[in-house]
Coordinates of C-alpha atoms in Angstrom, one line a residue:
Chain A
M578 CA -39.6 -50.1 -28.9
L579 CA -43.2 -49.3 -29.5
Q580 CA -43.5 -47.3 -26.4
R581 CA -40.9 -44.9 -27.7
V582 CA -43.1 -43.8 -30.6
G583 CA -45.1 -41.7 -28.2
I584 CA -47.3 -38.6 -28.5
E585 CA -44.2 -36.4 -29.0
Q586 CA -43.3 -38.2 -32.3
L587 CA -46.9 -38.1 -33.4
F588 CA -46.9 -34.3 -32.9
R589 CA -43.7 -33.9 -34.8
V590 CA -45.4 -35.3 -37.8
L591 CA -48.8 -33.8 -37.3
V592 CA -48.0 -30.2 -36.4
P593 CA -46.0 -29.4 -39.5
L594 CA -48.7 -31.1 -41.6
A595 CA -51.4 -29.0 -40.0
R596 CA -49.3 -25.8 -40.3
H597 CA -48.8 -26.6 -44.0
H598 CA -52.5 -27.1 -44.4
A599 CA -53.3 -23.9 -42.5
V600 CA -51.0 -21.9 -44.7
R601 CA -52.6 -23.2 -47.8
N602 CA -56.1 -22.7 -46.3
P603 CA -56.1 -19.4 -44.5
G604 CA -59.7 -19.8 -43.4
I605 CA -58.7 -22.1 -40.6
G606 CA -55.5 -20.2 -39.7
H607 CA -57.0 -18.9 -36.5
L608 CA -57.3 -22.3 -34.9
P609 CA -55.2 -21.6 -31.8
F610 CA -53.6 -25.1 -31.4
L611 CA -51.8 -24.7 -34.7
G612 CA -49.6 -22.1 -33.2
M613 CA -50.8 -19.4 -35.5
T614 CA -51.3 -16.1 -33.8
D615 CA -53.8 -13.5 -34.8
A616 CA -53.2 -9.8 -34.4
L617 CA -55.4 -6.8 -34.1
H618 CA -54.1 -4.3 -36.6
L619 CA -54.9 -0.7 -35.9
T620 CA -54.0 2.7 -37.4
T621 CA -53.8 5.3 -34.7
A622 CA -55.0 8.9 -35.0
D623 CA -51.5 10.1 -35.9
G624 CA -51.2 7.5 -38.7
M625 CA -49.0 4.8 -37.0
D626 CA -49.8 1.2 -37.7
I627 CA -49.6 -0.9 -34.6
S628 CA -50.7 -4.5 -34.0
L629 CA -51.7 -6.2 -30.8
E630 CA -51.4 -9.9 -30.5
V631 CA -54.8 -11.5 -29.8
A632 CA -54.9 -13.9 -26.8
G633 CA -56.5 -17.2 -27.6
V634 CA -58.6 -19.7 -25.6
G635 CA -55.5 -21.1 -23.8
S636 CA -54.3 -17.8 -22.4
R637 CA -57.8 -16.9 -21.4
S638 CA -58.4 -20.1 -19.6
Y639 CA -55.0 -20.0 -18.0
A640 CA -55.7 -16.5 -16.6
F641 CA -59.1 -17.5 -15.4
V642 CA -57.8 -20.6 -13.6
I643 CA -55.2 -18.5 -11.7
D644 CA -57.9 -16.0 -10.7
W645 CA -60.3 -18.8 -9.7
H646 CA -57.6 -20.2 -7.4
I647 CA -56.8 -16.9 -5.9
R648 CA -60.5 -16.4 -5.1
M649 CA -61.0 -19.9 -3.7
L650 CA -57.8 -19.6 -1.5
F651 CA -59.2 -16.4 -0.1
V652 CA -62.6 -17.8 0.6
L653 CA -61.2 -21.0 2.2
A654 CA -58.7 -19.0 4.3
W655 CA -61.5 -16.7 5.4
L656 CA -63.8 -19.6 6.4
A657 CA -61.0 -21.5 8.1
T658 CA -60.1 -18.4 10.1
A659 CA -63.7 -17.9 11.1
L660 CA -64.1 -21.5 12.0
L661 CA -61.1 -21.4 14.3
G662 CA -61.7 -17.9 15.6
Y663 CA -65.4 -18.4 16.3
D664 CA -64.8 -21.2 18.8
A665 CA -61.8 -19.4 20.3
L666 CA -63.8 -16.2 20.8
G667 CA -66.7 -18.1 22.5
L668 CA -69.2 -16.9 19.9
G669 CA -70.7 -20.4 19.7
S670 CA -70.0 -23.5 17.7
Y671 CA -69.7 -23.5 13.9
R672 CA -72.7 -25.9 13.8
E673 CA -74.9 -22.9 14.6
W674 CA -73.8 -21.2 11.5
L675 CA -75.5 -23.7 9.4
D676 CA -78.8 -22.2 10.6
F677 CA -77.8 -18.8 9.3
D678 CA -79.7 -17.4 12.3
S679 CA -77.3 -14.8 13.5
S680 CA -76.6 -11.6 11.8
Q681 CA -73.0 -11.9 13.1
V682 CA -72.6 -15.1 11.1
V683 CA -74.0 -13.5 7.9
Y684 CA -72.0 -10.3 8.1
L685 CA -68.7 -11.7 9.3
V686 CA -68.6 -15.2 7.8
I687 CA -70.7 -15.5 4.8
L688 CA -70.9 -12.0 3.2
P689 CA -67.2 -11.0 2.9
P690 CA -66.1 -14.1 0.9
A691 CA -69.3 -14.0 -1.2
L692 CA -68.6 -10.3 -2.1
V693 CA -65.0 -11.1 -2.9
Y694 CA -66.0 -14.0 -5.1
F695 CA -68.5 -12.1 -7.1
L696 CA -66.9 -8.7 -7.3
Y697 CA -63.3 -9.9 -7.9
H698 CA -63.4 -9.7 -11.6
P699 CA -65.3 -6.4 -12.2
V700 CA -63.6 -4.5 -9.4
L701 CA -60.1 -5.6 -10.2
E702 CA -60.5 -5.1 -13.9
I703 CA -61.7 -1.5 -13.3
L704 CA -58.9 -0.8 -10.8
M705 CA -56.1 -2.5 -12.8
Q706 CA -57.1 -1.1 -16.2
G707 CA -58.4 -4.3 -17.7
R708 CA -56.2 -6.7 -15.8
T709 CA -56.6 -9.1 -12.9
P710 CA -53.7 -10.8 -11.0
G711 CA -54.4 -13.9 -13.1
K712 CA -54.4 -12.0 -16.4
R713 CA -51.2 -10.3 -15.3
L714 CA -49.5 -13.6 -14.7
A715 CA -50.8 -15.0 -18.0
G716 CA -49.5 -11.8 -19.7
V717 CA -52.9 -10.7 -21.1
R718 CA -55.2 -7.7 -20.7
V719 CA -58.6 -6.5 -21.8
V720 CA -58.8 -3.9 -24.5
T721 CA -61.6 -2.5 -26.6
T722 CA -61.7 -3.5 -30.2
D723 CA -59.9 -0.3 -31.1
G724 CA -57.0 -1.1 -28.7
R725 CA -57.8 1.2 -25.8
T726 CA -58.3 0.4 -22.1
P727 CA -62.1 -0.2 -21.7
G728 CA -64.2 2.1 -19.6
V729 CA -66.2 1.2 -16.5
G730 CA -69.4 0.5 -18.5
A731 CA -67.7 -2.0 -20.9
L732 CA -65.9 -3.8 -18.0
L733 CA -69.2 -4.1 -16.1
A734 CA -71.0 -5.4 -19.1
R735 CA -68.5 -8.1 -20.0
N736 CA -68.6 -9.3 -16.4
L737 CA -72.4 -9.2 -16.2
L738 CA -72.6 -11.5 -19.2
R739 CA -70.4 -14.0 -17.4
L740 CA -73.8 -15.3 -16.2
V741 CA -74.4 -16.6 -19.7
D742 CA -70.8 -17.6 -20.6
S743 CA -70.4 -19.7 -17.5
L744 CA -73.5 -21.8 -18.4
P745 CA -74.2 -24.7 -18.0
S746 CA -70.9 -25.1 -16.1
F747 CA -67.2 -24.8 -16.5
Y748 CA -67.7 -21.8 -18.9
L749 CA -68.8 -24.2 -21.6
V750 CA -70.8 -21.5 -23.6
G751 CA -67.9 -19.0 -23.2
L752 CA -65.3 -21.6 -24.3
V753 CA -67.2 -22.7 -27.4
V754 CA -68.0 -19.1 -28.4
A755 CA -64.3 -18.1 -27.9
M756 CA -63.2 -21.0 -30.1
M757 CA -65.5 -20.0 -32.9
T758 CA -65.1 -16.2 -32.9
S759 CA -62.3 -14.7 -35.0
R760 CA -60.9 -12.8 -32.0
H761 CA -61.4 -15.6 -29.5
V762 CA -63.9 -13.8 -27.3
R763 CA -66.7 -14.9 -25.2
I764 CA -70.3 -13.5 -25.3
G765 CA -69.5 -10.9 -22.6
D766 CA -66.7 -9.5 -24.8
L767 CA -69.0 -9.4 -27.8
A768 CA -71.5 -7.5 -25.8
A769 CA -69.0 -5.0 -24.4
G770 CA -66.9 -4.6 -27.5
T771 CA -63.8 -5.9 -25.8
M772 CA -61.1 -8.6 -26.4
L773 CA -58.0 -10.0 -24.7
V774 CA -54.5 -9.2 -26.1
H775 CA -51.1 -10.3 -25.0
E776 CA -49.1 -7.6 -23.2
S777 CA -45.8 -6.7 -24.7
K778 CA -43.2 -7.4 -22.1
V779 CA -40.0 -5.6 -22.9
S780 CA -38.7 -4.2 -19.6
S781 CA -36.6 -1.1 -19.2
E782 CA -33.6 -3.3 -18.2
S783 CA -34.0 -5.5 -21.2
L784 CA -34.0 -2.3 -23.3
Q785 CA -30.7 -1.3 -21.7
T786 CA -29.1 -4.6 -22.5
A787 CA -30.3 -4.5 -26.1
T788 CA -29.0 -1.0 -26.5
R789 CA -25.6 -1.8 -25.0
L790 CA -25.4 -4.7 -27.5
A791 CA -26.5 -2.5 -30.4
L792 CA -23.9 0.1 -29.5
S793 CA -21.0 -2.3 -28.9
Q794 CA -21.3 -4.8 -31.7
S795 CA -21.6 -4.7 -35.4
L796 CA -24.2 -7.5 -35.4
A797 CA -27.3 -7.2 -37.6
P798 CA -30.3 -6.2 -35.5
A799 CA -32.0 -9.5 -36.2
D800 CA -28.9 -11.3 -35.0
Q801 CA -28.7 -9.2 -31.9
E802 CA -32.2 -10.2 -31.1
L803 CA -31.3 -13.9 -31.7
L804 CA -28.3 -13.6 -29.4
L805 CA -30.3 -12.1 -26.5
D806 CA -33.1 -14.6 -27.0
L807 CA -30.6 -17.5 -26.9
L808 CA -28.9 -16.1 -23.7
E809 CA -32.2 -15.6 -22.0
R810 CA -33.2 -19.2 -22.6
W811 CA -29.8 -20.7 -22.0
G812 CA -30.6 -21.9 -18.5
S813 CA -33.8 -23.7 -19.6
L814 CA -32.3 -25.5 -22.6
H815 CA -30.7 -29.0 -22.7
R816 CA -26.9 -29.0 -22.9
Q817 CA -26.9 -30.6 -26.4
A818 CA -29.5 -28.0 -27.6
R819 CA -27.3 -25.2 -26.2
I820 CA -24.2 -26.5 -28.0
D821 CA -26.1 -27.0 -31.2
L822 CA -27.8 -23.6 -31.2
G823 CA -24.7 -21.8 -29.9
S824 CA -22.5 -23.2 -32.6
R825 CA -25.1 -22.5 -35.3
F826 CA -25.3 -18.9 -34.1
L827 CA -21.6 -18.4 -34.2
A828 CA -21.5 -20.0 -37.7
K829 CA -24.3 -17.7 -38.9
I830 CA -22.5 -14.6 -37.8
G831 CA -19.2 -15.9 -39.1
E832 CA -17.4 -16.2 -35.8
A833 CA -15.0 -19.0 -34.9
M834 CA -15.9 -21.6 -32.3
P835 CA -14.2 -21.4 -28.9
E836 CA -10.8 -23.1 -28.8
D837 CA -11.2 -25.9 -26.4
H838 CA -13.7 -28.1 -28.2
M839 CA -11.1 -30.3 -29.8
L840 CA -10.7 -32.8 -27.0
G841 CA -10.5 -36.6 -27.3
S842 CA -13.7 -38.6 -27.7
E843 CA -13.0 -40.7 -24.5
Q844 CA -13.7 -37.6 -22.4
Q845 CA -16.8 -36.8 -24.3
S846 CA -19.1 -35.9 -21.3
Q847 CA -16.5 -33.7 -19.8
S848 CA -15.7 -32.1 -23.1
S849 CA -19.3 -31.3 -23.9
A850 CA -19.5 -29.6 -20.4
A851 CA -16.5 -27.6 -21.2
L852 CA -17.7 -26.7 -24.7
D853 CA -21.1 -25.6 -23.2
Q854 CA -19.3 -23.4 -20.7
A855 CA -17.0 -21.9 -23.4
L856 CA -19.9 -21.2 -25.7
F857 CA -21.8 -19.4 -23.0
E858 CA -18.8 -17.2 -22.2
R859 CA -18.2 -16.5 -25.8
L860 CA -21.9 -15.5 -26.4
S861 CA -22.0 -13.5 -23.2
S862 CA -19.0 -11.5 -24.2
L863 CA -20.6 -10.9 -27.6
A864 CA -23.6 -9.6 -25.8
G865 CA -21.5 -7.1 -23.9
G866 CA -20.2 -8.9 -20.9
R867 CA -23.3 -10.0 -19.0
Chain B
M402 CA -22.4 1.1 -44.3
D403 CA -20.1 2.2 -41.5
R404 CA -21.5 5.7 -41.6
S405 CA -25.1 4.4 -41.2
R406 CA -24.0 2.4 -38.2
H407 CA -22.6 5.5 -36.7
A408 CA -25.8 7.3 -37.4
I409 CA -27.8 4.6 -35.6
E410 CA -25.4 4.6 -32.7
G411 CA -25.7 8.3 -32.4
W412 CA -29.5 8.1 -32.5
L413 CA -29.7 5.4 -29.9
E414 CA -27.4 7.2 -27.5
A415 CA -29.3 10.5 -28.0
R416 CA -32.8 9.0 -27.6
I417 CA -32.6 6.3 -24.9
E418 CA -32.8 8.8 -22.1
H419 CA -36.0 10.3 -23.6
W420 CA -37.6 6.9 -23.8
Q421 CA -36.9 6.1 -20.2
A422 CA -38.1 9.4 -19.0
L423 CA -41.3 8.9 -21.0
D424 CA -41.6 5.4 -19.6
Q425 CA -41.5 6.8 -16.0
D426 CA -43.9 9.6 -16.8
L427 CA -46.4 7.1 -18.2
Q428 CA -46.0 5.0 -15.1
R429 CA -46.9 8.0 -13.0
Q430 CA -49.9 8.8 -15.2
L431 CA -51.5 5.5 -14.2
D432 CA -51.7 6.6 -10.6
M433 CA -52.9 10.2 -11.1
P434 CA -54.2 12.3 -13.9
V435 CA -52.2 14.9 -15.7
E436 CA -52.0 18.0 -13.5
S437 CA -50.4 20.9 -15.3
A438 CA -50.4 22.0 -19.0
A439 CA -46.6 21.7 -19.0
D440 CA -46.8 18.0 -18.0
L441 CA -49.3 17.5 -20.7
M442 CA -47.1 19.1 -23.4
T443 CA -44.2 16.9 -22.2
L444 CA -46.3 13.9 -22.8
V445 CA -47.5 15.0 -26.2
Q446 CA -44.0 15.8 -27.3
G447 CA -42.8 12.5 -25.9
L448 CA -45.5 10.7 -28.0
R449 CA -44.4 12.5 -31.1
G450 CA -40.8 11.7 -30.5
V451 CA -41.5 8.0 -29.9
A452 CA -43.6 7.9 -33.1
R453 CA -40.6 9.1 -35.1
D454 CA -38.3 6.8 -33.3
L455 CA -40.6 3.8 -33.8
S456 CA -40.8 4.5 -37.6
L457 CA -37.0 4.7 -37.8
A458 CA -36.5 1.6 -35.6
R459 CA -38.9 -0.5 -37.7
E460 CA -36.8 0.5 -40.8
V461 CA -33.4 -0.1 -39.4
M462 CA -33.8 -2.8 -36.8
P463 CA -37.0 -4.9 -37.5
G464 CA -37.6 -7.8 -35.2
N465 CA -35.3 -6.3 -32.5
R466 CA -36.5 -5.8 -29.0
I467 CA -35.7 -2.1 -29.1
T468 CA -38.4 -1.9 -31.7
A469 CA -40.7 -4.0 -29.6
Y470 CA -40.0 -1.7 -26.6
L471 CA -40.7 1.4 -28.7
E472 CA -43.9 -0.2 -29.9
Q473 CA -45.3 -0.8 -26.5
L474 CA -44.1 2.6 -25.3
Y475 CA -45.9 4.2 -28.2
V476 CA -49.1 2.3 -27.5
R477 CA -49.1 3.4 -23.9
A478 CA -48.3 7.0 -24.6
H479 CA -50.9 7.1 -27.3
E480 CA -53.6 5.7 -25.0
I481 CA -52.9 8.3 -22.3
V482 CA -52.7 11.3 -24.7
Y483 CA -55.8 10.4 -26.6
R484 CA -57.9 9.0 -23.8
P485 CA -61.3 10.7 -23.5
A486 CA -62.1 12.8 -20.5
R487 CA -63.5 10.6 -17.8
N488 CA -65.9 11.9 -15.2
P489 CA -67.6 9.0 -13.6
W490 CA -69.8 11.1 -11.3
Q491 CA -71.0 13.2 -14.2
D492 CA -71.7 10.0 -16.1
L493 CA -73.6 8.5 -13.2
K494 CA -75.7 11.7 -12.8
R495 CA -76.4 11.7 -16.5
A496 CA -77.5 8.1 -16.4
F497 CA -80.1 8.9 -13.8
V498 CA -81.3 12.2 -15.3
Q499 CA -81.2 11.7 -19.0
D500 CA -80.0 8.3 -20.2
A501 CA -82.3 5.9 -18.3
P502 CA -85.5 7.9 -19.0
R503 CA -84.5 8.0 -22.7
V504 CA -84.0 4.2 -22.7
V505 CA -87.3 3.7 -21.0
R506 CA -89.0 5.7 -23.8
E507 CA -87.1 3.8 -26.5
I508 CA -88.0 0.3 -25.2
R509 CA -91.5 1.1 -23.9
G510 CA -92.9 -1.5 -26.3
S511 CA -90.8 -4.2 -24.8
I512 CA -91.6 -3.0 -21.3
L513 CA -95.3 -3.2 -22.1
A514 CA -95.0 -6.6 -23.6
T515 CA -93.0 -7.9 -20.6
V516 CA -95.5 -6.6 -18.1
T517 CA -98.4 -8.1 -20.1
L518 CA -96.6 -11.4 -20.2
F519 CA -96.0 -11.3 -16.5
L520 CA -99.6 -10.4 -15.7
S521 CA -101.1 -13.0 -18.0
C522 CA -98.8 -15.7 -16.6
M523 CA -99.9 -14.6 -13.1
L524 CA -103.5 -15.0 -14.2
T525 CA -102.7 -18.4 -15.7
G526 CA -101.0 -19.6 -12.5
W527 CA -103.9 -18.3 -10.5
L528 CA -106.5 -20.1 -12.7
L529 CA -104.5 -23.3 -12.8
V530 CA -104.2 -23.6 -9.0
A531 CA -107.8 -22.5 -8.5
E532 CA -109.1 -25.2 -10.9
H533 CA -106.7 -27.9 -9.9
P534 CA -105.6 -27.3 -6.2
E535 CA -103.2 -30.3 -6.4
L536 CA -101.0 -28.2 -8.7
A537 CA -100.1 -26.0 -5.7
A538 CA -97.3 -28.5 -5.1
L539 CA -95.6 -27.1 -8.2
F540 CA -95.2 -23.7 -6.7
A541 CA -95.0 -24.2 -3.0
S542 CA -92.8 -26.4 -0.9
A543 CA -94.3 -29.2 1.3
E544 CA -93.5 -27.1 4.4
M545 CA -95.3 -24.1 3.0
I546 CA -98.3 -26.2 2.2
S547 CA -98.6 -27.9 5.6
Q548 CA -98.2 -24.5 7.3
T549 CA -100.9 -22.9 5.2
Q550 CA -103.2 -25.8 5.8
Q551 CA -102.9 -25.0 9.5
G552 CA -104.2 -21.5 8.7
E553 CA -100.8 -19.8 9.0
L554 CA -98.9 -17.9 6.4
W555 CA -95.3 -19.1 5.9
T556 CA -94.2 -15.5 6.3
D557 CA -95.8 -15.1 9.7
G558 CA -93.0 -16.2 12.0
L559 CA -90.2 -14.9 9.8
L560 CA -88.8 -12.4 12.3
N561 CA -88.8 -15.0 15.0
I562 CA -86.4 -17.1 13.0
L563 CA -84.3 -14.4 11.3
P564 CA -83.4 -10.8 12.2
S565 CA -84.6 -8.2 9.7
S566 CA -81.2 -7.3 8.5
V567 CA -80.5 -10.9 7.5
V568 CA -83.8 -11.2 5.7
A569 CA -83.0 -8.0 3.9
V570 CA -79.5 -9.2 2.8
A571 CA -80.8 -12.6 1.7
I572 CA -83.7 -11.0 -0.2
I573 CA -81.5 -8.4 -2.0
A574 CA -79.1 -11.2 -3.0
N575 CA -82.0 -13.3 -4.4
N576 CA -83.7 -10.4 -6.2
L577 CA -80.4 -9.3 -7.7
T578 CA -79.8 -12.8 -9.0
V579 CA -83.3 -13.0 -10.5
T580 CA -83.0 -9.6 -12.1
L581 CA -79.5 -10.1 -13.6
F582 CA -80.5 -13.5 -15.0
A583 CA -83.8 -12.1 -16.4
F584 CA -81.6 -9.7 -18.4
A585 CA -78.6 -11.8 -19.2
L586 CA -80.5 -14.9 -20.4
G587 CA -81.9 -12.7 -23.1
A588 CA -78.7 -13.5 -24.9
F589 CA -80.3 -16.8 -25.9
F590 CA -82.5 -14.9 -28.4
G591 CA -84.7 -13.7 -25.6
L592 CA -85.9 -17.1 -24.7
G593 CA -84.2 -17.3 -21.3
T594 CA -85.8 -14.0 -20.3
L595 CA -89.3 -15.1 -21.4
Y596 CA -88.8 -18.3 -19.3
I597 CA -87.8 -16.4 -16.1
I598 CA -90.6 -13.8 -16.4
S599 CA -93.2 -16.5 -17.1
L600 CA -92.0 -18.7 -14.3
N601 CA -92.1 -15.9 -11.8
G602 CA -95.6 -14.8 -13.0
L603 CA -96.9 -18.4 -12.8
M604 CA -95.5 -18.8 -9.3
L605 CA -96.9 -15.6 -7.9
G606 CA -100.4 -16.3 -9.3
G607 CA -100.3 -19.9 -8.2
V608 CA -99.2 -19.0 -4.7
F609 CA -101.9 -16.4 -4.4
A610 CA -104.6 -18.9 -5.5
F611 CA -103.3 -21.5 -3.1
A612 CA -103.3 -19.0 -0.2
G613 CA -106.8 -18.0 -1.3
Q614 CA -108.1 -21.5 -0.8
Y615 CA -107.4 -21.1 2.9
G616 CA -108.7 -17.6 3.1
L617 CA -105.1 -16.2 3.5
D618 CA -104.8 -14.3 0.2
G619 CA -105.7 -11.0 1.9
R620 CA -102.9 -11.4 4.4
L621 CA -100.4 -12.5 1.7
F622 CA -101.3 -9.3 -0.3
E623 CA -100.6 -7.4 2.9
F624 CA -97.2 -9.0 3.2
V625 CA -96.3 -8.4 -0.5
V626 CA -97.6 -5.0 -1.2
A627 CA -95.0 -2.8 0.6
H628 CA -92.0 -4.2 -1.3
G629 CA -93.6 -6.0 -4.2
V630 CA -94.3 -3.0 -6.5
V631 CA -90.7 -2.0 -7.0
E632 CA -89.4 -5.6 -6.9
L633 CA -91.7 -6.7 -9.7
S634 CA -91.1 -3.5 -11.6
V635 CA -87.4 -4.0 -11.6
V636 CA -87.7 -7.6 -12.7
C637 CA -90.0 -6.6 -15.5
L638 CA -87.7 -3.8 -16.6
A639 CA -84.7 -6.2 -16.6
G640 CA -86.9 -8.6 -18.6
A641 CA -87.7 -5.9 -21.1
A642 CA -84.0 -5.3 -21.5
G643 CA -83.4 -9.0 -22.0
V644 CA -86.2 -9.1 -24.6
G645 CA -84.2 -6.2 -26.2
L646 CA -81.2 -8.5 -26.5
G647 CA -83.3 -11.2 -28.2
E648 CA -84.8 -8.5 -30.5
A649 CA -81.3 -7.3 -31.5
L650 CA -80.2 -10.8 -32.3
M651 CA -83.3 -11.8 -34.3
R652 CA -83.8 -8.5 -36.1
P653 CA -80.6 -6.6 -36.1
G654 CA -81.8 -4.2 -38.8
P655 CA -79.2 -2.5 -40.9
R656 CA -76.3 -3.3 -38.5
T657 CA -74.5 -6.6 -38.0
R658 CA -75.8 -8.9 -35.3
V659 CA -72.9 -8.2 -33.0
E660 CA -73.3 -4.4 -33.4
A661 CA -77.0 -4.6 -32.6
F662 CA -76.3 -6.9 -29.6
R663 CA -73.7 -4.5 -28.3
E664 CA -76.0 -1.5 -28.6
A665 CA -78.8 -3.4 -26.8
V666 CA -76.4 -4.4 -24.0
S667 CA -75.2 -0.8 -23.6
R668 CA -78.8 0.5 -23.4
A669 CA -79.7 -2.2 -20.9
G670 CA -76.6 -1.4 -18.8
T671 CA -77.8 2.2 -18.3
L672 CA -81.3 1.0 -17.3
L673 CA -80.0 -1.6 -14.9
L674 CA -77.5 0.9 -13.4
V675 CA -80.5 3.1 -12.4
A676 CA -83.0 0.4 -11.6
V677 CA -80.9 -2.1 -9.6
P678 CA -80.2 0.3 -6.6
F679 CA -83.9 0.4 -6.0
L680 CA -83.7 -3.3 -5.2
A681 CA -81.7 -2.5 -2.1
G682 CA -84.6 -0.3 -0.8
A683 CA -87.1 -3.1 -1.7
G684 CA -85.0 -5.6 0.2
L685 CA -84.9 -3.4 3.3
I686 CA -88.7 -2.9 3.2
E687 CA -89.1 -6.7 2.8
G688 CA -86.8 -7.3 5.8
Y689 CA -88.1 -4.5 8.1
V690 CA -91.6 -3.6 7.1
S691 CA -93.3 -6.6 5.4
P692 CA -92.9 -9.3 8.1
D693 CA -93.5 -6.8 11.0
P694 CA -97.2 -7.0 12.2
A695 CA -96.8 -3.5 13.7
Y696 CA -97.5 -1.9 10.3
S697 CA -101.1 -1.5 9.3
M698 CA -102.4 -2.2 5.8
G699 CA -102.7 1.5 5.1
Q700 CA -99.1 2.2 6.0
R701 CA -98.0 -0.7 3.8
L702 CA -100.0 0.6 0.9
V703 CA -98.5 4.1 1.3
I704 CA -95.0 2.7 1.4
G705 CA -95.5 0.3 -1.5
V706 CA -97.3 2.6 -3.8
G707 CA -95.1 5.6 -2.8
Y708 CA -91.9 3.7 -3.4
G709 CA -93.2 2.3 -6.7
L710 CA -94.3 5.8 -7.8
L711 CA -90.8 7.2 -7.0
F712 CA -89.3 4.4 -9.0
W713 CA -91.4 5.1 -12.1
L714 CA -91.1 8.8 -11.8
V715 CA -87.3 8.6 -11.7
L716 CA -87.3 6.2 -14.7
G717 CA -89.9 8.3 -16.5
G718 CA -87.5 11.3 -16.2
L719 CA -90.0 13.3 -14.2
V720 CA -88.0 13.7 -11.0
F721 CA -85.0 15.5 -12.4
R722 CA -86.8 17.2 -15.2
S723 CA -85.5 20.7 -14.8
R724 CA -82.0 19.5 -15.7
S725 CA -83.0 17.8 -18.9
S726 CA -84.9 20.9 -20.1
H727 CA -81.7 22.8 -19.6
G728 CA -80.0 20.3 -21.8
E729 CA -82.7 20.8 -24.4
K730 CA -82.2 24.5 -24.3
E731 CA -78.5 24.0 -24.8
K732 CA -79.2 21.7 -27.7
A733 CA -81.5 24.3 -29.3
R734 CA -78.9 26.9 -28.9
L735 CA -76.3 24.7 -30.6
D736 CA -78.7 23.9 -33.4
A737 CA -79.3 27.6 -33.9
V738 CA -75.5 28.3 -34.0
A739 CA -75.1 25.4 -36.5
A740 CA -77.9 26.7 -38.7
A741 CA -76.4 30.2 -38.6
S742 CA -73.0 28.9 -39.7
D743 CA -74.6 26.8 -42.4
S744 CA -76.4 29.7 -44.0
G745 CA -73.3 32.0 -43.5

C-alpha cells in the first residue's frame, strides 16, 4: 500500500501548491519547473505586439544533448572507419597513430573530427539562422533580444563564450547562470545579446484543417482549437482519459453522446472500447471528416 | 451573430490563399535574397495584409491555431522585410581597415597594462629560476630538463620526429586555445585573463633562465624569435580584450553591467577577428622556419621583426590608411551638409 503513494502522488500535491505560491509571489514565477512560461514581448516597427515564448533550461539542455550526440556519433564513426580502413589500405597499424608522427594521420584521422566537434555549433547556427539539428528537434532557436535572427558576429560571440559556460565541466557555469537569469540565458548569450525561444509550429496542413473546421462548423474558435488538440493527442491518451475528455467536450458544446454507450455492465471492457471508437468517429466528423 | 459568422467565413476563404502564397515566398527567401523590386513589393504587401489579418484573428478567434499560424507568419515576414542589409565581405574589410585600429586606440591603456604585466612576469620568472635553479622543474618537464643538461635544446630534433606541417597544425591549435582562453576567462572579472598572461610570462622567463644556466639561451632565442613576436603580441592583445571584459563588469559606468559586458565583447570580437588569422602565419613559421637549422639568425630576425611589424601596422591602421582618410572626408562632407541644413 505504501508503495502506491509514489512520486506521482507527491507531485499532485506539490505542483498545485507551488503554482499557487508562484501566482501569489510573481518574483519566483520564472522558475522553469513550475510550468510557468516566460515570454519576450515585442512591439514591431509597424506597431504590432508579438510575443515569443522563452525557452528554459530544460529545452536548452535537451537541444544540447541531442547536438552532442550527433557530434559524438560522427566522431566515433569517423575514427572507426579510419581504424578499419587504415589496416585495409595497408597504411600501417593504428598503433602508429598514437605517435602522431605522420601527417597523413593528422590530416585524415585527427583533424576532420576535431574540426567538426569545435565548429559544429558556430557554423550550423550561422547556416541555419540560429538553429542546429538539436535545436530544431527541441523546437527552439536563437534570436536577438529584439526578436530577430542574430548576425554572424553575435553567433560567433555566443559560441566563443562557451569556453566560459562549459567550465568546470558539464556546462555547470552556463546552467547556473541560465537558471538565475530572467531569460534563462548563459554567459555567451548575455555577451552576444541573444536568447533561445520556442519555435511556433503551426504547419500549413494544420492551418488547412483548422480552416476547414472553421468554415464547416459553428463551434466557437476556442472550442475548435480544443477539438483539434484533442484529436491530435487521441492516439497518445489512455482509453479512459479519451472517453472522459471526449464526453466532457461533447457536453461543453451541447452535443449528445454517441448512441451505443448504453450497454450492460457485464460487457464493460467491450463497451468502453466501442464507446471510445464511437467518440472518435463523432469528434472526427465534427472536425470535418478526417 | 449569423452575419458575423458569414463575414468570418468570407474573410477566411478570401485570405487563406494569400497566406499560403506568402508562406512559400518566405520559404524561398531563406535560400536566396530578394531579387527584383516587384518581389520586394509583394513581400511588403504580404506583410501588411498579414498584419491586418492577425489583428482581426486575435479579435475574433483568440487562442485558435489560425491565429497562432498568422502570428508566426507575421514574425517571419517582418524579419525578412525589416532585416538590415548584410554584406559580410564589406563588414570583414571594414573590420580590418577601420574597426580593429579604432578598438586598438580605444583600449591602448589595457594593451599597455597587459604587455607590462607579461614582461614583468617574464622578468620575475627569469629571476626566480636564476636565483633558485631547482624551480626550473615548475616550468619544464623532466624530459626537457635532462635533455638540456646534456647540452641539447628540446627543440633541436623537432623535425626528425614530426614533419613541419604537423608541427604547424599542432602549434596553431595550441596558440588558438591559449588566445581564446586569455580573452574568454576575462568574463570572471578579468581574473582568468590575468592568470593566463602571468603564467605564460613566468614560464617564458623561467625557461629562458633555465636554458641560460647551460649556455643555451642564445639558441633558444634563435628558435623563438621568428614566430614569437606575433605569437606573444596576439596573446597580449587577447589578454587586453579579456581585461576589458573585467573592466566592463567591475566599472560599467552609466550603463548596466550586461550592456557594458556586451559592448566589451563586441569590441573584442572585432579585434580577435583581425588578430587571430595572424596566428596561422606564426604557426607556419614555427613549423617551417624555427626548427630548421638552415635559417641563419639574421634571416630569423628579419622574418620575426618583419612579421611583427606588419601585425602592428595593420592593427595600428597604418597599412590601409588611404581608405580610412576617404571615410573621414566623407564624414566631413556629411557634417557640412548637416550643419548647412541646421542653419537653413
